[in-house]
Short mmCIF file of C-alpha atoms in Angstrom, two decimals:
data_model
loop_
_atom_site.label_atom_id
_atom_site.label_comp_id
_atom_site.label_asym_id
_atom_site.label_seq_id
_atom_site.Cartn_x
_atom_site.Cartn_y
_atom_site.Cartn_z
CA MET A 1 149.41 187.03 244.21
CA ASN A 2 152.46 187.92 242.23
CA GLU A 3 155.02 190.44 243.34
CA LEU A 4 154.88 193.41 241.03
CA ASN A 5 158.17 194.82 239.84
CA CYS A 6 159.53 196.51 236.74
CA ASP A 7 160.84 193.27 235.23
CA LYS A 8 157.41 191.66 235.63
CA ILE A 9 155.74 194.63 233.96
CA MET A 10 158.18 194.54 231.04
CA ASP A 11 157.80 190.77 230.65
CA SER A 12 154.01 191.03 230.74
CA LEU A 13 153.83 193.83 228.21
CA PHE A 14 156.55 192.80 225.79
CA SER A 15 156.99 189.02 226.03
CA ASP A 16 156.61 186.74 223.01
CA GLY A 17 153.01 185.78 222.43
CA ASN A 18 151.67 188.96 224.03
CA TYR A 19 151.05 190.64 220.66
CA LEU A 20 150.99 194.12 222.17
CA ASP A 21 152.66 195.38 219.02
CA GLU A 22 149.50 194.48 217.05
CA TYR A 23 147.79 197.35 218.86
CA LEU A 24 150.66 199.70 218.10
CA ILE A 25 150.91 199.40 214.34
CA ASP A 26 153.42 202.21 214.01
CA ASN A 27 156.70 200.71 215.29
CA ARG A 28 157.91 204.15 216.40
CA ASN A 29 154.95 204.32 218.82
CA PHE A 30 155.78 200.86 220.13
CA ASN A 31 159.38 201.90 220.80
CA LYS A 32 158.19 205.13 222.46
CA LEU A 33 155.91 203.11 224.75
CA LEU A 34 158.71 200.70 225.59
CA GLU A 35 161.06 203.56 226.45
CA TYR A 36 158.38 205.34 228.50
CA ILE A 37 157.74 202.23 230.60
CA LYS A 38 161.44 201.68 231.18
CA MET A 39 161.91 205.26 232.34
CA ASN A 40 158.73 205.46 234.46
CA CYS A 41 158.32 201.95 235.82
CA ASP A 42 158.35 202.95 239.50
CA LYS A 43 155.67 205.58 238.84
CA LEU A 44 153.58 203.01 237.01
CA ILE A 45 153.77 200.62 239.97
CA LEU A 46 152.60 203.39 242.29
CA LYS A 47 149.76 204.14 239.87
CA PHE A 48 148.56 200.54 240.12
CA ILE A 49 148.60 200.81 243.92
CA ASP A 50 146.53 204.02 243.79
CA GLY A 51 144.20 202.60 241.17
CA VAL A 52 144.09 202.94 237.40
CA GLU A 53 141.05 204.88 236.23
CA ILE A 54 139.24 203.61 233.14
CA PHE A 55 135.86 204.26 231.59
CA GLY A 56 133.37 201.86 230.12
CA THR A 57 129.87 201.99 228.72
CA TYR A 58 127.22 199.96 230.53
CA VAL A 59 125.92 197.16 228.28
CA TYR A 60 123.77 194.08 228.67
CA GLY A 61 125.61 190.79 229.15
CA LEU A 62 124.81 187.37 227.77
CA GLY A 63 123.06 186.27 230.98
CA LYS A 64 125.44 183.39 231.70
CA ALA A 65 127.08 184.89 234.81
CA ASN A 66 124.19 183.82 237.06
CA MET A 67 125.01 180.12 236.66
CA PHE A 68 128.74 180.79 236.79
CA ILE A 69 128.72 182.83 240.02
CA SER A 70 126.06 180.63 241.69
CA ASP A 71 128.23 177.53 241.19
CA PRO A 72 129.60 176.69 244.69
CA TYR A 73 133.10 176.32 243.22
CA TYR A 74 133.18 180.03 242.30
CA PHE A 75 130.60 181.38 244.80
CA ASN A 76 132.64 180.44 247.86
CA ARG A 77 135.85 181.93 246.47
CA PHE A 78 134.14 185.18 245.44
CA LYS A 79 132.52 185.34 248.88
CA GLU A 80 135.94 184.94 250.52
CA ILE A 81 137.46 187.73 248.43
CA LEU A 82 134.49 190.13 248.78
CA ASN A 83 133.82 189.31 252.45
CA ASP A 84 130.16 189.05 251.41
CA ASP A 85 127.91 186.94 249.19
CA PRO A 86 128.40 187.84 245.53
CA TYR A 87 125.36 188.94 243.55
CA PRO A 88 124.63 186.16 241.01
CA GLY A 89 125.48 188.17 237.92
CA THR A 90 128.03 190.61 236.59
CA LEU A 91 128.00 194.25 235.60
CA ASN A 92 129.25 194.53 232.04
CA LEU A 93 131.10 197.55 230.70
CA LYS A 94 132.28 197.93 227.11
CA ILE A 95 135.73 199.46 227.31
CA GLU A 96 137.03 202.13 225.03
CA LYS A 97 139.75 201.21 222.55
CA ILE A 98 142.38 203.21 224.45
CA TYR A 99 142.12 200.76 227.39
CA LYS A 100 142.69 197.55 225.41
CA ASN A 101 146.45 197.53 226.10
CA LEU A 102 145.79 197.91 229.82
CA ILE A 103 143.31 195.04 229.77
CA LEU A 104 145.77 192.96 227.76
CA PHE A 105 148.42 193.71 230.38
CA LEU A 106 146.07 192.71 233.22
CA LYS A 107 145.27 189.41 231.54
CA ASN A 108 149.01 188.70 231.32
CA PHE A 109 149.72 189.74 234.90
CA GLN A 110 147.76 187.35 237.08
CA ASN A 111 146.79 188.94 240.38
CA ILE A 112 144.19 186.84 242.25
CA VAL A 113 143.38 183.54 240.55
CA ILE A 114 140.65 180.98 241.01
CA LYS A 115 142.33 177.95 239.52
CA GLY A 116 140.50 175.88 236.96
CA ASP A 117 139.98 172.14 237.08
CA LYS A 118 138.47 169.59 234.71
CA ASP A 119 134.98 171.09 235.17
CA HIS A 120 135.75 174.76 235.81
CA GLY A 121 137.80 177.34 233.96
CA ALA A 122 140.23 179.62 235.74
CA VAL A 123 139.19 183.17 236.65
CA PHE A 124 141.67 186.04 236.91
CA ILE A 125 140.57 188.68 239.41
CA TYR A 126 141.53 192.25 240.23
CA ASN A 127 140.16 194.49 242.95
CA CYS A 128 138.28 197.46 241.61
CA LYS A 129 135.90 200.18 242.71
CA ILE A 130 132.88 201.66 241.01
CA PHE A 131 130.77 204.24 242.87
CA ASP A 132 133.18 203.70 245.80
CA GLU A 133 131.94 200.09 246.06
CA LYS A 134 134.57 197.39 246.52
CA CYS A 135 134.12 195.02 243.59
CA LEU A 136 136.01 192.45 241.59
CA LEU A 137 137.03 192.83 237.97
CA ILE A 138 137.03 189.30 236.55
CA PHE A 139 138.42 187.71 233.43
CA PRO A 140 136.99 184.19 233.08
CA GLU A 141 139.39 182.03 231.09
CA LYS A 142 136.56 180.78 228.88
CA SER A 143 134.97 184.20 228.25
CA LYS A 144 134.10 185.16 224.69
CA TYR A 145 134.29 188.90 225.45
CA LEU A 146 137.09 190.89 223.83
CA ASP A 147 136.10 194.45 224.70
CA ILE A 148 133.73 193.88 227.63
CA ILE A 149 134.86 193.78 231.25
CA GLU A 150 132.82 192.00 233.92
CA ILE A 151 132.45 193.19 237.49
CA VAL A 152 131.31 191.08 240.45
CA SER A 153 129.85 192.79 243.51
CA SER A 154 127.79 191.91 246.57
CA LYS A 155 124.83 193.82 245.11
CA LYS A 156 123.18 194.39 241.77
CA LEU A 157 125.04 197.60 240.98
CA SER A 158 122.93 198.53 237.95
CA GLU A 159 119.76 198.71 240.04
CA TYR A 160 121.31 200.08 243.21
CA TYR A 161 122.91 203.01 241.36
CA LYS A 162 120.16 203.33 238.73
CA MET A 163 122.64 202.83 235.91
CA LYS A 164 121.47 203.34 232.34
CA ILE A 165 122.41 201.23 229.34
CA GLY A 166 124.68 203.19 227.02
CA GLU A 167 126.02 205.58 229.67
CA LYS A 168 129.72 205.80 230.59
CA TYR A 169 130.96 204.93 234.05
CA LYS A 170 134.35 205.21 235.74
CA ILE A 171 136.06 202.36 237.57
CA TYR A 172 139.38 202.10 239.37
CA ILE A 173 141.43 198.92 239.00
CA TYR A 174 144.02 197.94 241.62
CA ILE A 175 146.81 195.40 241.49
CA ASN A 176 147.66 194.07 244.94
CA PHE A 177 151.18 192.92 245.57
CA LYS A 178 153.43 192.03 248.47
#
């Protein structure tokens, strides 16, 4: 885990190759965001500790997570992090456009990482909660999703909570740091 501090946040959001400014076409808005983060960095860190609330619409996935999570390489690591066996699949939520910068930030700020090797891609992991269930928000390195987030849990959340395709759900994302 990385230590979270204001310099790390600024580097993650505004470093070369991040392309955050592509999402903020109006340069005045980009400068306003930069100034806001500089002035409120400590509050932002506390927000990540408390959990950042986002919404996503429940959608079907591609069905590939079963093989991915069942692979012993990933299964054992997910089990260690969850303190339980992971369900062999992910819950998929299509995020709203307003959350894309946050997701971009998360992908640049590596929290928990399952390192890749010659056969396996890396997975970047964040603790999250949905329905007060401890879960893992994952970003597989080789994922094709751009606006879909994947959640790993010890149970099949969609059945357990009778979720409906096309409905919005709230999750809280946490960044752990020393």
